[in-house]
Amino acid sequence: MSELAAIEIEERDSVPVARISGEIDASNAVEIHEALVRAVSDQARGLVVDLTETSYLDSSGVQLLFDTAERLEGRELKFRVVVSPGSFIADVLAVTRLEETVAIDGTVSEAVDALSPG
Amino acid sequence: MTRAASSEMQQPLELTVAARMNELAPVRRSLRRWLRQSGATEADISAIVLASNEACANAIEHAYGSPDATFELRAEHAVDSVRITIRDSGCWRSPRGTGRGRGIELMRAFMDAVDIGGDDSGTIVRMSKTWTRRHEGAEA
């Protein structure tokens, strides 16, 4: 992984949550996409990607989210993205209409709850 | 000296950059620093840096297969706006896939004007954004 970004993965209520800190651009988006797809086992309910610590995300990063959604859907896994409401990254995702394809939450707890049974 | 007077005298930023994707982050840092010195708000800085980064990524794609290729970025002040020009010497290619198409969509969403032109010698992207300086916001 390049030094621009770091991914930390932790399980919350059996849901893997990948927190991406740093910057996502065309130099590392493919690497990050592959790391996310590898992070989810087929036994998991799905994946939560937490962008609240992400300081920069461009169209390559948006593409990475669409690609990850497609790959996980192919494995019948759910996918949710967490972004701070009102942040610049929230604006970027709104322009590219990510919410038509991927569920977006304001906090990790909401995203994990949505993937938990019951 | 007020910030307005000093920013009017701020020199344009001129960068010549190797056409490699790992140069995007250093370009963002240089542009961010220049915009900060000029007194731009964080919201305007985020918008201008993103749009410029998208144009730079396109310039790098145009140079694909030319290992020594470079492109140029220029940022300058007009009366109440910032102008960004990104010039490469590669051929214009239609955006590859929806990813790069989204880049142009983002440029148009976050800047006031985006003009993409080109000829046999390369592609030139001109963008501008009217901006508010921090001290003006504070007085309002």
Tab-separated table of N, CA, C and O in Angstrom, chain B residues 74-132:
chain	number	residue	atom	x	y	z
B	74	ARG	N	-0.818	25.942	-14.150
B	74	ARG	CA	-0.642	27.344	-13.777
B	74	ARG	C	-1.875	27.776	-13.004
B	74	ARG	O	-3.012	27.496	-13.406
B	75	ALA	N	-1.673	28.430	-11.873
B	75	ALA	CA	-2.776	28.985	-11.088
B	75	ALA	C	-2.506	30.465	-10.921
B	75	ALA	O	-1.388	30.863	-10.598
B	76	GLU	N	-3.514	31.288	-11.179
B	76	GLU	CA	-3.303	32.743	-11.070
B	76	GLU	C	-4.588	33.409	-10.605
B	76	GLU	O	-5.685	32.869	-10.763
B	77	HIS	N	-4.411	34.594	-10.053
B	77	HIS	CA	-5.554	35.373	-9.607
B	77	HIS	C	-6.051	36.269	-10.716
B	77	HIS	O	-5.255	36.893	-11.411
B	78	ALA	N	-7.375	36.336	-10.873
B	78	ALA	CA	-7.986	37.411	-11.638
B	78	ALA	C	-8.613	38.318	-10.573
B	78	ALA	O	-8.306	38.195	-9.398
B	79	VAL	N	-9.491	39.233	-10.965
B	79	VAL	CA	-9.999	40.210	-9.997
B	79	VAL	C	-10.621	39.522	-8.778
B	79	VAL	O	-10.173	39.709	-7.654
B	80	ASP	N	-11.624	38.709	-9.014
B	80	ASP	CA	-12.280	38.060	-7.877
B	80	ASP	C	-12.400	36.552	-8.118
B	80	ASP	O	-13.328	35.913	-7.662
B	81	SER	N	-11.446	36.022	-8.853
B	81	SER	CA	-11.513	34.593	-9.137
B	81	SER	C	-10.108	34.011	-9.247
B	81	SER	O	-9.122	34.744	-9.307
B	82	VAL	N	-10.069	32.700	-9.232
B	82	VAL	CA	-8.820	31.974	-9.455
B	82	VAL	C	-8.939	31.294	-10.805
B	82	VAL	O	-9.986	30.728	-11.121
B	83	ARG	N	-7.886	31.382	-11.591
B	83	ARG	CA	-7.860	30.690	-12.885
B	83	ARG	C	-6.818	29.595	-12.844
B	83	ARG	O	-5.696	29.820	-12.412
B	84	ILE	N	-7.219	28.433	-13.320
B	84	ILE	CA	-6.319	27.280	-13.363
B	84	ILE	C	-6.190	26.858	-14.828
B	84	ILE	O	-7.195	26.725	-15.526
B	85	THR	N	-4.975	26.650	-15.273
B	85	THR	CA	-4.741	26.166	-16.640
B	85	THR	C	-3.857	24.925	-16.552
B	85	THR	O	-2.820	24.946	-15.878
B	86	ILE	N	-4.294	23.853	-17.208
B	86	ILE	CA	-3.502	22.622	-17.231
B	86	ILE	C	-3.292	22.245	-18.693
B	86	ILE	O	-4.251	22.108	-19.454
B	87	ARG	N	-2.034	22.152	-19.051
B	87	ARG	CA	-1.687	21.969	-20.462
B	87	ARG	C	-0.807	20.727	-20.590
B	87	ARG	O	0.163	20.577	-19.859
B	88	ASP	N	-1.190	19.847	-21.510
B	88	ASP	CA	-0.318	18.694	-21.753
B	88	ASP	C	-0.003	18.621	-23.233
B	88	ASP	O	-0.572	19.358	-24.049
B	89	SER	N	0.916	17.732	-23.571
B	89	SER	CA	1.293	17.642	-24.978
B	89	SER	C	0.844	16.318	-25.581
B	89	SER	O	1.336	15.886	-26.600
B	90	GLY	N	-0.111	15.681	-24.920
B	90	GLY	CA	-0.648	14.428	-25.448
B	90	GLY	C	-1.930	14.679	-26.217
B	90	GLY	O	-2.464	15.778	-26.215
B	91	CYS	N	-2.420	13.663	-26.892
B	91	CYS	CA	-3.654	13.811	-27.658
B	91	CYS	C	-4.842	13.697	-26.709
B	91	CYS	O	-4.821	12.893	-25.785
B	92	TRP	N	-5.861	14.490	-26.975
B	92	TRP	CA	-7.093	14.357	-26.211
B	92	TRP	C	-7.686	12.985	-26.479
B	92	TRP	O	-7.766	12.519	-27.598
B	93	ARG	N	-8.050	12.332	-25.378
B	93	ARG	CA	-8.769	11.070	-25.518
B	93	ARG	C	-10.079	11.234	-24.783
B	93	ARG	O	-10.111	11.846	-23.722
B	94	SER	N	-11.104	10.664	-25.358
B	94	SER	CA	-12.362	10.659	-24.623
B	94	SER	C	-12.115	9.916	-23.328
B	94	SER	O	-11.318	8.989	-23.283
B	95	PRO	N	-12.787	10.355	-22.275
B	95	PRO	CA	-12.563	9.712	-20.984
B	95	PRO	C	-12.745	8.210	-21.102
B	95	PRO	O	-13.686	7.733	-21.750
B	96	ARG	N	-11.826	7.468	-20.475
B	96	ARG	CA	-11.920	6.009	-20.501
B	96	ARG	C	-12.908	5.563	-19.447
B	96	ARG	O	-12.696	5.791	-18.260
B	97	GLY	N	-13.976	4.935	-19.882
B	97	GLY	CA	-14.954	4.413	-18.930
B	97	GLY	C	-15.653	5.535	-18.181
B	97	GLY	O	-15.419	6.708	-18.419
B	98	THR	N	-16.499	5.138	-17.263
B	98	THR	CA	-17.270	6.143	-16.543
B	98	THR	C	-16.424	6.863	-15.505
B	98	THR	O	-16.748	7.948	-15.081
B	99	GLY	N	-15.316	6.262	-15.095
B	99	GLY	CA	-14.499	6.867	-14.043
B	99	GLY	C	-14.007	8.244	-14.441
B	99	GLY	O	-14.206	9.223	-13.716
B	100	ARG	N	-13.339	8.356	-15.593
B	100	ARG	CA	-12.812	9.645	-16.012
B	100	ARG	C	-13.942	10.597	-16.424
B	100	ARG	O	-13.809	11.799	-16.293
B	101	GLY	N	-15.042	10.046	-16.915
B	101	GLY	CA	-16.202	10.892	-17.211
B	101	GLY	C	-16.678	11.588	-15.951
B	101	GLY	O	-17.045	12.765	-15.966
B	102	ARG	N	-16.619	10.859	-14.847
B	102	ARG	CA	-16.986	11.458	-13.565
B	102	ARG	C	-16.026	12.568	-13.183
B	102	ARG	O	-16.406	13.525	-12.528
B	103	GLY	N	-14.765	12.440	-13.574
B	103	GLY	CA	-13.798	13.486	-13.269
B	103	GLY	C	-14.216	14.809	-13.888
B	103	GLY	O	-14.166	15.859	-13.240
B	104	ILE	N	-14.652	14.768	-15.129
B	104	ILE	CA	-15.082	15.999	-15.795
B	104	ILE	C	-16.371	16.522	-15.167
B	104	ILE	O	-16.544	17.734	-14.986
B	105	GLU	N	-17.245	15.607	-14.790
B	105	GLU	CA	-18.473	15.999	-14.093
B	105	GLU	C	-18.122	16.746	-12.785
B	105	GLU	O	-18.732	17.766	-12.451
B	106	LEU	N	-17.124	16.244	-12.067
B	106	LEU	CA	-16.711	16.900	-10.818
B	106	LEU	C	-16.088	18.268	-11.104
B	106	LEU	O	-16.337	19.236	-10.379
B	107	MET	N	-15.270	18.365	-12.165
B	107	MET	CA	-14.680	19.657	-12.516
B	107	MET	C	-15.781	20.689	-12.756
B	107	MET	O	-15.735	21.810	-12.266
B	108	ARG	N	-16.806	20.282	-13.509
B	108	ARG	CA	-17.887	21.223	-13.823
B	108	ARG	C	-18.723	21.563	-12.586
B	108	ARG	O	-19.231	22.670	-12.446
B	109	ALA	N	-18.858	20.585	-11.693
B	109	ALA	CA	-19.690	20.825	-10.502
B	109	ALA	C	-19.019	21.796	-9.531
B	109	ALA	O	-19.689	22.580	-8.870
B	110	PHE	N	-17.685	21.738	-9.437
B	110	PHE	CA	-17.006	22.504	-8.391
B	110	PHE	C	-16.336	23.773	-8.887
B	110	PHE	O	-15.831	24.559	-8.081
B	111	MET	N	-16.298	23.999	-10.206
B	111	MET	CA	-15.750	25.251	-10.736
B	111	MET	C	-16.887	26.022	-11.404
B	111	MET	O	-17.926	25.469	-11.728
B	112	ASP	N	-16.687	27.332	-11.622
B	112	ASP	CA	-17.722	28.125	-12.294
B	112	ASP	C	-17.652	27.973	-13.802
B	112	ASP	O	-18.664	28.082	-14.486
B	113	ALA	N	-16.455	27.768	-14.337
B	113	ALA	CA	-16.308	27.621	-15.782
B	113	ALA	C	-15.223	26.602	-16.069
B	113	ALA	O	-14.168	26.599	-15.416
B	114	VAL	N	-15.481	25.719	-17.024
B	114	VAL	CA	-14.491	24.718	-17.441
B	114	VAL	C	-14.499	24.681	-18.954
B	114	VAL	O	-15.553	24.519	-19.568
B	115	ASP	N	-13.328	24.876	-19.536
B	115	ASP	CA	-13.216	24.831	-20.993
B	115	ASP	C	-12.106	23.847	-21.350
B	115	ASP	O	-10.988	23.970	-20.864
B	116	ILE	N	-12.445	22.861	-22.161
B	116	ILE	CA	-11.445	21.863	-22.559
B	116	ILE	C	-11.219	22.006	-24.049
B	116	ILE	O	-12.162	21.902	-24.839
B	117	GLY	N	-9.993	22.306	-24.422
B	117	GLY	CA	-9.686	22.480	-25.837
B	117	GLY	C	-8.421	21.743	-26.180
B	117	GLY	O	-7.745	21.197	-25.309
B	118	GLY	N	-8.116	21.730	-27.446
B	118	GLY	CA	-6.872	21.057	-27.800
B	118	GLY	C	-6.660	21.053	-29.286
B	118	GLY	O	-7.569	21.365	-30.060
B	119	ASP	N	-5.429	20.748	-29.658
B	119	ASP	CA	-5.097	20.627	-31.071
B	119	ASP	C	-4.020	19.554	-31.189
B	119	ASP	O	-3.815	18.785	-30.252
B	120	ASP	N	-3.315	19.537	-32.298
B	120	ASP	CA	-2.308	18.495	-32.515
B	120	ASP	C	-1.194	18.544	-31.478
B	120	ASP	O	-0.530	17.556	-31.216
B	121	SER	N	-0.986	19.742	-30.888
B	121	SER	CA	0.147	19.870	-29.970
B	121	SER	C	-0.216	19.496	-28.532
B	121	SER	O	0.673	19.413	-27.692
B	122	GLY	N	-1.500	19.314	-28.250
B	122	GLY	CA	-1.843	18.909	-26.895
B	122	GLY	C	-3.230	19.352	-26.479
B	122	GLY	O	-4.002	19.884	-27.280
B	123	THR	N	-3.500	19.139	-25.213
B	123	THR	CA	-4.810	19.468	-24.640
B	123	THR	C	-4.619	20.568	-23.608
B	123	THR	O	-3.627	20.580	-22.884
B	124	ILE	N	-5.568	21.480	-23.570
B	124	ILE	CA	-5.499	22.555	-22.574
B	124	ILE	C	-6.854	22.664	-21.878
B	124	ILE	O	-7.894	22.698	-22.523
B	125	VAL	N	-6.808	22.642	-20.564
B	125	VAL	CA	-8.021	22.777	-19.753
B	125	VAL	C	-7.919	24.105	-19.009
B	125	VAL	O	-6.931	24.362	-18.317
B	126	ARG	N	-8.928	24.946	-19.193
B	126	ARG	CA	-8.967	26.243	-18.482
B	126	ARG	C	-10.193	26.238	-17.580
B	126	ARG	O	-11.303	25.953	-18.033
B	127	MET	N	-9.962	26.578	-16.315
B	127	MET	CA	-11.061	26.579	-15.355
B	127	MET	C	-10.964	27.840	-14.517
B	127	MET	O	-9.871	28.365	-14.296
B	128	SER	N	-12.104	28.301	-14.041
B	128	SER	CA	-12.047	29.429	-13.111
B	128	SER	C	-13.126	29.277	-12.062
B	128	SER	O	-14.133	28.573	-12.265
B	129	LYS	N	-12.874	29.915	-10.930
B	129	LYS	CA	-13.846	29.889	-9.844
B	129	LYS	C	-13.814	31.227	-9.140
B	129	LYS	O	-12.744	31.696	-8.715
B	130	THR	N	-14.983	31.839	-9.018
B	130	THR	CA	-15.107	33.049	-8.214
B	130	THR	C	-14.983	32.632	-6.764
B	130	THR	O	-15.495	31.597	-6.367
B	131	TRP	N	-14.274	33.416	-5.993
B	131	TRP	CA	-13.996	32.961	-4.646
B	131	TRP	C	-14.144	34.084	-3.649
B	131	TRP	O	-14.156	35.263	-3.968
B	132	THR	N	-14.267	33.668	-2.397
B	132	THR	CA	-14.405	34.589	-1.285
B	132	THR	C	-13.157	34.462	-0.444
B	132	THR	O	-12.777	33.360	-0.075
